[in-house]
Amino acid sequence: GAGVSQSPRYKVTKRGQDVALRCDPISGHVSLYWYRQALGQGPEFLTYFNYEAQQDKSGLPNDRFSAERPEGSISTLTIQRTEQRDSAMYRCASSPGTGAYEQYFGPGTRLTVT
Amino acid sequence: ILNVEQSPQSLHVQEGDSTNFTCSFPSSNFYALHWYRWETAKSPEALFVMTLNGDEKKKGRISATLNTKEGYSYLYIKGSQPEDSATYLCAFRRVNDMRFGAGTRLTVKP
């Protein structure tokens, strides 16, 4: 079946613009995670959802970052007033349950803020 | 501060060698320990999820053990092959968040 998909795959934006990054989890997966990954580094946890409920957003760097998953499926990570330091790979992952399940990662969105 | 440490940072072995590396994590508030295989420019690929102290998991030539009381997990690769070359990431999960280590970069020379 289809894996986790993310769009856009690449996004170049100017400093100060808002961007919205989309994640389509594997069908039926109830948990969805957002990560940021700097070049050559492991993923950095941002936030996650069980169904539509955001469980923890302590990993979000600041209040310019927000995420939603209104119907418990597709999720959007929004970055307002982007800054150059926001440039990174943004990955989402989904898992079939709310417990300790394997997470399946999407291909990521490469964000470049100029 | 939630530190997840992986060692060594990088490892070069010859084809056929067996190897192992370590993930150290806090021993409190443990929920699960994940191992991933990650090739640069691709997405991390799940290898194992372990939850119980003493857990051992195996997938082909790769296996992992878990000690939650002392806060470490070992990943073993038996008879390394060039296609095993990748970065191996561990991630420590508390109930509501997840912290990745920086990874061990394995290079297997033919």
mmCIF file of N, CA and C in Angstrom, chain A residues 5-111:
data_model
loop_
_atom_site.group_PDB
_atom_site.id
_atom_site.type_symbol
_atom_site.label_atom_id
_atom_site.label_comp_id
_atom_site.label_asym_id
_atom_site.label_seq_id
_atom_site.Cartn_x
_atom_site.Cartn_y
_atom_site.Cartn_z
ATOM 1 N N SER A 5 3.164 10.156 2.665
ATOM 2 C CA SER A 5 3.567 11.123 1.638
ATOM 3 C C SER A 5 3.569 12.525 2.229
ATOM 4 N N GLN A 6 4.437 13.350 1.672
ATOM 5 C CA GLN A 6 4.553 14.724 2.123
ATOM 6 C C GLN A 6 4.596 15.643 0.915
ATOM 7 N N SER A 7 4.044 16.825 1.101
ATOM 8 C CA SER A 7 4.107 17.801 0.007
ATOM 9 C C SER A 7 4.208 19.212 0.580
ATOM 10 N N PRO A 8 4.883 20.106 -0.134
ATOM 11 C CA PRO A 8 5.700 19.801 -1.301
ATOM 12 C C PRO A 8 6.967 19.060 -0.889
ATOM 13 N N ARG A 9 7.670 18.496 -1.835
ATOM 14 C CA ARG A 9 8.934 17.842 -1.508
ATOM 15 C C ARG A 9 10.040 18.872 -1.307
ATOM 16 N N TYR A 10 9.945 19.964 -2.016
ATOM 17 C CA TYR A 10 10.919 21.047 -1.892
ATOM 18 C C TYR A 10 10.159 22.366 -1.835
ATOM 19 N N LYS A 11 10.618 23.232 -0.948
ATOM 20 C CA LYS A 11 9.985 24.527 -0.838
ATOM 21 C C LYS A 11 11.067 25.570 -0.594
ATOM 22 N N VAL A 12 11.104 26.575 -1.482
ATOM 23 C CA VAL A 12 12.001 27.701 -1.283
ATOM 24 C C VAL A 12 11.125 28.906 -1.020
ATOM 25 N N THR A 13 11.385 29.597 0.050
ATOM 26 C CA THR A 13 10.570 30.741 0.400
ATOM 27 C C THR A 13 11.464 31.878 0.889
ATOM 28 N N LYS A 14 10.930 33.060 0.827
ATOM 29 C CA LYS A 14 11.692 34.210 1.294
ATOM 30 C C LYS A 14 11.423 34.434 2.777
ATOM 31 N N ARG A 15 12.418 34.918 3.442
ATOM 32 C CA ARG A 15 12.314 35.231 4.863
ATOM 33 C C ARG A 15 11.088 36.108 5.114
ATOM 34 N N GLY A 16 10.340 35.745 6.138
ATOM 35 C CA GLY A 16 9.155 36.517 6.483
ATOM 36 C C GLY A 16 7.853 35.948 5.952
ATOM 37 N N GLN A 17 7.963 35.018 4.979
ATOM 38 C CA GLN A 17 6.753 34.398 4.432
ATOM 39 C C GLN A 17 6.300 33.245 5.327
ATOM 40 N N ASP A 18 5.026 32.923 5.223
ATOM 41 C CA ASP A 18 4.484 31.758 5.931
ATOM 42 C C ASP A 18 4.538 30.552 4.999
ATOM 43 N N VAL A 19 4.763 29.381 5.554
ATOM 44 C CA VAL A 19 4.739 28.156 4.757
ATOM 45 C C VAL A 19 3.879 27.108 5.472
ATOM 46 N N ALA A 20 3.251 26.259 4.663
ATOM 47 C CA ALA A 20 2.444 25.158 5.196
ATOM 48 C C ALA A 20 2.940 23.875 4.567
ATOM 49 N N LEU A 21 3.296 22.935 5.397
ATOM 50 C CA LEU A 21 3.829 21.655 4.952
ATOM 51 C C LEU A 21 2.795 20.570 5.276
ATOM 52 N N ARG A 22 2.561 19.713 4.314
ATOM 53 C CA ARG A 22 1.482 18.739 4.461
ATOM 54 C C ARG A 22 2.029 17.325 4.622
ATOM 55 N N CYS A 23 1.339 16.549 5.448
ATOM 56 C CA CYS A 23 1.690 15.143 5.630
ATOM 57 C C CYS A 23 0.434 14.290 5.484
ATOM 58 N N ASP A 24 0.534 13.275 4.604
ATOM 59 C CA ASP A 24 -0.527 12.285 4.457
ATOM 60 C C ASP A 24 -0.030 10.981 5.066
ATOM 61 N N PRO A 25 -0.564 10.574 6.200
ATOM 62 C CA PRO A 25 -0.061 9.345 6.828
ATOM 63 C C PRO A 25 -0.559 8.109 6.083
ATOM 64 N N ILE A 26 -0.021 6.974 6.469
ATOM 65 C CA ILE A 26 -0.531 5.710 5.942
ATOM 66 C C ILE A 26 -1.986 5.563 6.393
ATOM 67 N N SER A 27 -2.826 5.130 5.480
ATOM 68 C CA SER A 27 -4.246 5.012 5.771
ATOM 69 C C SER A 27 -4.475 4.154 7.012
ATOM 70 N N GLY A 28 -5.265 4.684 7.931
ATOM 71 C CA GLY A 28 -5.581 3.933 9.142
ATOM 72 C C GLY A 28 -4.615 4.154 10.288
ATOM 73 N N HIS A 29 -3.493 4.807 10.025
ATOM 74 C CA HIS A 29 -2.548 5.068 11.114
ATOM 75 C C HIS A 29 -3.093 6.168 12.005
ATOM 76 N N VAL A 30 -3.077 5.913 13.296
ATOM 77 C CA VAL A 30 -3.723 6.841 14.219
ATOM 78 C C VAL A 30 -2.772 7.874 14.793
ATOM 79 N N SER A 31 -1.472 7.543 14.807
ATOM 80 C CA SER A 31 -0.507 8.493 15.367
ATOM 81 C C SER A 31 0.329 9.105 14.252
ATOM 82 N N LEU A 32 0.616 10.378 14.419
ATOM 83 C CA LEU A 32 1.373 11.110 13.401
ATOM 84 C C LEU A 32 2.374 12.013 14.117
ATOM 85 N N TYR A 33 3.606 11.972 13.639
ATOM 86 C CA TYR A 33 4.709 12.681 14.291
ATOM 87 C C TYR A 33 5.330 13.656 13.299
ATOM 88 N N TRP A 34 5.783 14.789 13.799
ATOM 89 C CA TRP A 34 6.554 15.733 12.995
ATOM 90 C C TRP A 34 7.964 15.858 13.569
ATOM 91 N N TYR A 35 8.948 15.864 12.646
ATOM 92 C CA TYR A 35 10.340 16.013 13.021
ATOM 93 C C TYR A 35 10.999 17.038 12.118
ATOM 94 N N ARG A 36 12.081 17.623 12.627
ATOM 95 C CA ARG A 36 12.925 18.480 11.811
ATOM 96 C C ARG A 36 14.310 17.836 11.799
ATOM 97 N N GLN A 37 14.926 17.843 10.652
ATOM 98 C CA GLN A 37 16.217 17.176 10.544
ATOM 99 C C GLN A 37 17.209 18.090 9.848
ATOM 100 N N ALA A 38 18.255 18.461 10.565
ATOM 101 C CA ALA A 38 19.328 19.244 9.954
ATOM 102 C C ALA A 38 20.221 18.307 9.162
ATOM 103 N N LEU A 39 20.953 18.858 8.248
ATOM 104 C CA LEU A 39 21.803 18.059 7.362
ATOM 105 C C LEU A 39 22.766 17.187 8.169
ATOM 106 N N GLY A 40 22.712 15.896 7.927
ATOM 107 C CA GLY A 40 23.634 14.979 8.582
ATOM 108 C C GLY A 40 23.323 14.663 10.027
ATOM 109 N N GLN A 41 22.202 15.172 10.525
ATOM 110 C CA GLN A 41 21.824 14.938 11.915
ATOM 111 C C GLN A 41 20.611 14.017 12.002
ATOM 112 N N GLY A 42 20.395 13.444 13.165
ATOM 113 C CA GLY A 42 19.197 12.659 13.397
ATOM 114 C C GLY A 42 17.982 13.566 13.515
ATOM 115 N N PRO A 43 16.791 13.014 13.380
ATOM 116 C CA PRO A 43 15.574 13.818 13.493
ATOM 117 C C PRO A 43 15.415 14.436 14.876
ATOM 118 N N GLU A 44 14.836 15.624 14.902
ATOM 119 C CA GLU A 44 14.524 16.334 16.143
ATOM 120 C C GLU A 44 13.011 16.375 16.275
ATOM 121 N N PHE A 45 12.504 15.820 17.363
ATOM 122 C CA PHE A 45 11.061 15.745 17.563
ATOM 123 C C PHE A 45 10.454 17.131 17.689
ATOM 124 N N LEU A 46 9.332 17.338 17.002
ATOM 125 C CA LEU A 46 8.615 18.611 17.106
ATOM 126 C C LEU A 46 7.306 18.446 17.873
ATOM 127 N N THR A 47 6.448 17.549 17.383
ATOM 128 C CA THR A 47 5.144 17.372 17.991
ATOM 129 C C THR A 47 4.524 16.088 17.482
ATOM 130 N N TYR A 48 3.445 15.642 18.148
ATOM 131 C CA TYR A 48 2.750 14.484 17.605
ATOM 132 C C TYR A 48 1.283 14.484 17.966
ATOM 133 N N PHE A 49 0.535 13.699 17.210
ATOM 134 C CA PHE A 49 -0.920 13.592 17.350
ATOM 135 C C PHE A 49 -1.324 12.138 17.525
ATOM 136 N N ASN A 50 -2.279 11.920 18.397
ATOM 137 C CA ASN A 50 -3.038 10.680 18.401
ATOM 138 C C ASN A 50 -4.423 11.061 17.890
ATOM 139 N N TYR A 51 -4.815 10.451 16.775
ATOM 140 C CA TYR A 51 -6.035 10.897 16.093
ATOM 141 C C TYR A 51 -5.925 12.399 15.834
ATOM 142 N N GLU A 52 -6.895 13.179 16.236
ATOM 143 C CA GLU A 52 -6.821 14.614 15.953
ATOM 144 C C GLU A 52 -6.225 15.404 17.117
ATOM 145 N N ALA A 53 -5.947 14.728 18.209
ATOM 146 C CA ALA A 53 -5.498 15.422 19.412
ATOM 147 C C ALA A 53 -3.980 15.557 19.441
ATOM 148 N N GLN A 54 -3.540 16.791 19.582
ATOM 149 C CA GLN A 54 -2.104 17.041 19.687
ATOM 150 C C GLN A 54 -1.662 16.685 21.101
ATOM 151 N N GLN A 55 -0.731 15.747 21.216
ATOM 152 C CA GLN A 55 -0.349 15.209 22.506
ATOM 153 C C GLN A 55 0.713 16.045 23.189
ATOM 154 N N ASP A 56 1.615 16.564 22.414
ATOM 155 C CA ASP A 56 2.732 17.276 23.012
ATOM 156 C C ASP A 56 3.294 18.224 21.974
ATOM 157 N N LYS A 57 3.463 19.461 22.349
ATOM 158 C CA LYS A 57 4.070 20.405 21.396
ATOM 159 C C LYS A 57 5.272 21.098 21.999
ATOM 160 N N SER A 58 5.830 20.458 23.012
ATOM 161 C CA SER A 58 6.977 21.068 23.669
ATOM 162 C C SER A 58 8.200 21.124 22.773
ATOM 163 N N GLY A 59 8.232 20.289 21.723
ATOM 164 C CA GLY A 59 9.362 20.284 20.815
ATOM 165 C C GLY A 59 9.308 21.375 19.763
ATOM 166 N N LEU A 60 8.175 22.028 19.645
ATOM 167 C CA LEU A 60 8.093 23.119 18.661
ATOM 168 C C LEU A 60 9.036 24.238 19.102
ATOM 169 N N PRO A 61 9.884 24.721 18.188
ATOM 170 C CA PRO A 61 10.947 25.655 18.592
ATOM 171 C C PRO A 61 10.440 26.961 19.195
ATOM 172 N N ASN A 62 9.349 27.466 18.692
ATOM 173 C CA ASN A 62 8.801 28.740 19.183
ATOM 174 C C ASN A 62 7.377 28.876 18.660
ATOM 175 N N ASP A 63 6.740 29.991 18.988
ATOM 176 C CA ASP A 63 5.319 30.120 18.642
ATOM 177 C C ASP A 63 5.072 30.434 17.173
ATOM 178 N N ARG A 64 6.103 30.494 16.360
ATOM 179 C CA ARG A 64 5.875 30.630 14.921
ATOM 180 C C ARG A 64 5.497 29.284 14.296
ATOM 181 N N PHE A 65 5.767 28.217 15.026
ATOM 182 C CA PHE A 65 5.485 26.867 14.545
ATOM 183 C C PHE A 65 4.170 26.377 15.144
ATOM 184 N N SER A 66 3.331 25.820 14.297
ATOM 185 C CA SER A 66 2.096 25.214 14.780
ATOM 186 C C SER A 66 1.757 24.031 13.888
ATOM 187 N N ALA A 67 0.955 23.132 14.415
ATOM 188 C CA ALA A 67 0.552 21.962 13.642
ATOM 189 C C ALA A 67 -0.888 21.637 13.960
ATOM 190 N N GLU A 68 -1.556 21.050 12.995
ATOM 191 C CA GLU A 68 -2.930 20.618 13.209
ATOM 192 C C GLU A 68 -3.187 19.335 12.445
ATOM 193 N N ARG A 69 -4.197 18.650 12.912
ATOM 194 C CA ARG A 69 -4.647 17.399 12.264
ATOM 195 C C ARG A 69 -6.148 17.295 12.526
ATOM 196 N N PRO A 70 -6.910 18.174 11.912
ATOM 197 C CA PRO A 70 -8.310 18.386 12.313
ATOM 198 C C PRO A 70 -9.222 17.167 12.194
ATOM 199 N N GLU A 71 -8.962 16.284 11.252
ATOM 200 C CA GLU A 71 -9.849 15.123 11.081
ATOM 201 C C GLU A 71 -9.130 13.825 11.398
ATOM 202 N N GLY A 72 -8.003 13.933 12.038
ATOM 203 C CA GLY A 72 -7.294 12.723 12.443
ATOM 204 C C GLY A 72 -6.608 11.988 11.312
ATOM 205 N N SER A 73 -6.418 12.670 10.188
ATOM 206 C CA SER A 73 -5.727 12.029 9.072
ATOM 207 C C SER A 73 -4.591 12.930 8.603
ATOM 208 N N ILE A 74 -4.841 13.752 7.607
ATOM 209 C CA ILE A 74 -3.824 14.659 7.080
ATOM 210 C C ILE A 74 -3.438 15.678 8.149
ATOM 211 N N SER A 75 -2.156 16.018 8.161
ATOM 212 C CA SER A 75 -1.679 17.021 9.101
ATOM 213 C C SER A 75 -0.933 18.111 8.348
ATOM 214 N N THR A 76 -0.987 19.302 8.908
ATOM 215 C CA THR A 76 -0.268 20.442 8.346
ATOM 216 C C THR A 76 0.613 21.057 9.416
ATOM 217 N N LEU A 77 1.869 21.265 9.062
ATOM 218 C CA LEU A 77 2.808 21.995 9.914
ATOM 219 C C LEU A 77 2.973 23.370 9.287
ATOM 220 N N THR A 78 2.689 24.391 10.055
ATOM 221 C CA THR A 78 2.763 25.763 9.551
ATOM 222 C C THR A 78 3.874 26.509 10.257
ATOM 223 N N ILE A 79 4.661 27.201 9.468
ATOM 224 C CA ILE A 79 5.709 28.061 10.020
ATOM 225 C C ILE A 79 5.395 29.485 9.567
ATOM 226 N N GLN A 80 5.186 30.343 10.510
ATOM 227 C CA GLN A 80 4.872 31.742 10.188
ATOM 228 C C GLN A 80 6.151 32.577 10.228
ATOM 229 N N ARG A 81 6.160 33.573 9.401
ATOM 230 C CA ARG A 81 7.280 34.550 9.395
ATOM 231 C C ARG A 81 8.617 33.804 9.387
ATOM 232 N N THR A 82 8.797 33.006 8.351
ATOM 233 C CA THR A 82 9.973 32.140 8.305
ATOM 234 C C THR A 82 11.276 32.931 8.438
ATOM 235 N N GLU A 83 12.250 32.235 9.029
ATOM 236 C CA GLU A 83 13.603 32.780 9.191
ATOM 237 C C GLU A 83 14.584 31.802 8.566
ATOM 238 N N GLN A 84 15.770 32.297 8.258
ATOM 239 C CA GLN A 84 16.754 31.429 7.606
ATOM 240 C C GLN A 84 17.077 30.202 8.453
ATOM 241 N N ARG A 85 17.070 30.336 9.747
ATOM 242 C CA ARG A 85 17.386 29.199 10.631
ATOM 243 C C ARG A 85 16.314 28.113 10.575
ATOM 244 N N ASP A 86 15.171 28.406 9.951
ATOM 245 C CA ASP A 86 14.135 27.389 9.803
ATOM 246 C C ASP A 86 14.456 26.418 8.659
ATOM 247 N N SER A 87 15.448 26.723 7.860
ATOM 248 C CA SER A 87 15.814 25.860 6.732
ATOM 249 C C SER A 87 16.241 24.489 7.254
ATOM 250 N N ALA A 88 15.607 23.450 6.771
ATOM 251 C CA ALA A 88 15.875 22.084 7.231
ATOM 252 C C ALA A 88 15.004 21.128 6.422
ATOM 253 N N MET A 89 15.183 19.841 6.692
ATOM 254 C CA MET A 89 14.265 18.826 6.177
ATOM 255 C C MET A 89 13.196 18.610 7.247
ATOM 256 N N TYR A 90 11.961 18.693 6.853
ATOM 257 C CA TYR A 90 10.856 18.447 7.778
ATOM 258 C C TYR A 90 10.228 17.105 7.410
ATOM 259 N N ARG A 91 10.266 16.189 8.353
ATOM 260 C CA ARG A 91 9.744 14.839 8.094
ATOM 261 C C ARG A 91 8.536 14.565 8.971
ATOM 262 N N CYS A 92 7.616 13.818 8.434
ATOM 263 C CA CYS A 92 6.571 13.299 9.300
ATOM 264 C C CYS A 92 6.630 11.779 9.268
ATOM 265 N N ALA A 93 6.061 11.180 10.265
ATOM 266 C CA ALA A 93 6.012 9.734 10.388
ATOM 267 C C ALA A 93 4.651 9.358 10.947
ATOM 268 N N SER A 94 4.204 8.159 10.628
ATOM 269 C CA SER A 94 2.936 7.697 11.208
ATOM 270 C C SER A 94 3.120 6.300 11.774
ATOM 271 N N SER A 95 2.272 5.954 12.711
ATOM 272 C CA SER A 95 2.302 4.615 13.274
ATOM 273 C C SER A 95 0.874 4.135 13.479
ATOM 274 N N PRO A 96 0.694 2.804 13.474
ATOM 275 C CA PRO A 96 -0.664 2.264 13.465
ATOM 276 C C PRO A 96 -1.398 2.344 14.803
ATOM 277 N N GLY A 97 -0.676 2.586 15.872
ATOM 278 C CA GLY A 97 -1.318 2.628 17.174
ATOM 279 C C GLY A 97 -0.762 3.742 18.022
ATOM 280 N N THR A 98 -1.382 3.932 19.170
ATOM 281 C CA THR A 98 -0.950 5.012 20.054
ATOM 282 C C THR A 98 0.149 4.572 21.002
ATOM 283 N N GLY A 99 0.463 3.301 21.014
ATOM 284 C CA GLY A 99 1.506 2.786 21.892
ATOM 285 C C GLY A 99 2.853 2.770 21.219
ATOM 286 N N ALA A 100 3.687 1.845 21.644
ATOM 287 C CA ALA A 100 5.058 1.762 21.139
ATOM 288 C C ALA A 100 5.094 0.942 19.848
ATOM 289 N N TYR A 101 4.743 1.591 18.760
ATOM 290 C CA TYR A 101 4.740 0.952 17.455
ATOM 291 C C TYR A 101 5.842 1.533 16.592
ATOM 292 N N GLU A 102 6.218 0.806 15.557
ATOM 293 C CA GLU A 102 7.174 1.339 14.594
ATOM 294 C C GLU A 102 6.579 2.570 13.923
ATOM 295 N N GLN A 103 7.461 3.503 13.624
ATOM 296 C CA GLN A 103 7.039 4.690 12.906
ATOM 297 C C GLN A 103 7.546 4.594 11.473
ATOM 298 N N TYR A 104 6.703 4.970 10.563
ATOM 299 C CA TYR A 104 7.039 4.925 9.144
ATOM 300 C C TYR A 104 7.186 6.363 8.659
ATOM 301 N N PHE A 105 8.368 6.649 8.157
ATOM 302 C CA PHE A 105 8.689 8.023 7.790
ATOM 303 C C PHE A 105 8.315 8.338 6.351
ATOM 304 N N GLY A 106 7.910 9.585 6.147
ATOM 305 C CA GLY A 106 7.704 10.099 4.804
ATOM 306 C C GLY A 106 9.010 10.580 4.209
ATOM 307 N N PRO A 107 8.971 11.005 2.934
ATOM 308 C CA PRO A 107 10.196 11.426 2.232
ATOM 309 C C PRO A 107 10.709 12.777 2.678
ATOM 310 N N GLY A 108 9.890 13.538 3.397
ATOM 311 C CA GLY A 108 10.338 14.834 3.887
ATOM 312 C C GLY A 108 10.044 15.977 2.934
ATOM 313 N N THR A 109 10.002 17.161 3.492
ATOM 314 C CA THR A 109 9.946 18.407 2.722
ATOM 315 C C THR A 109 11.225 19.180 3.023
ATOM 316 N N ARG A 110 11.987 19.461 1.981
ATOM 317 C CA ARG A 110 13.209 20.260 2.159
ATOM 318 C C ARG A 110 12.825 21.727 2.064
ATOM 319 N N LEU A 111 12.917 22.430 3.176
ATOM 320 C CA LEU A 111 12.570 23.853 3.220
ATOM 321 C C LEU A 111 13.846 24.682 3.199
#
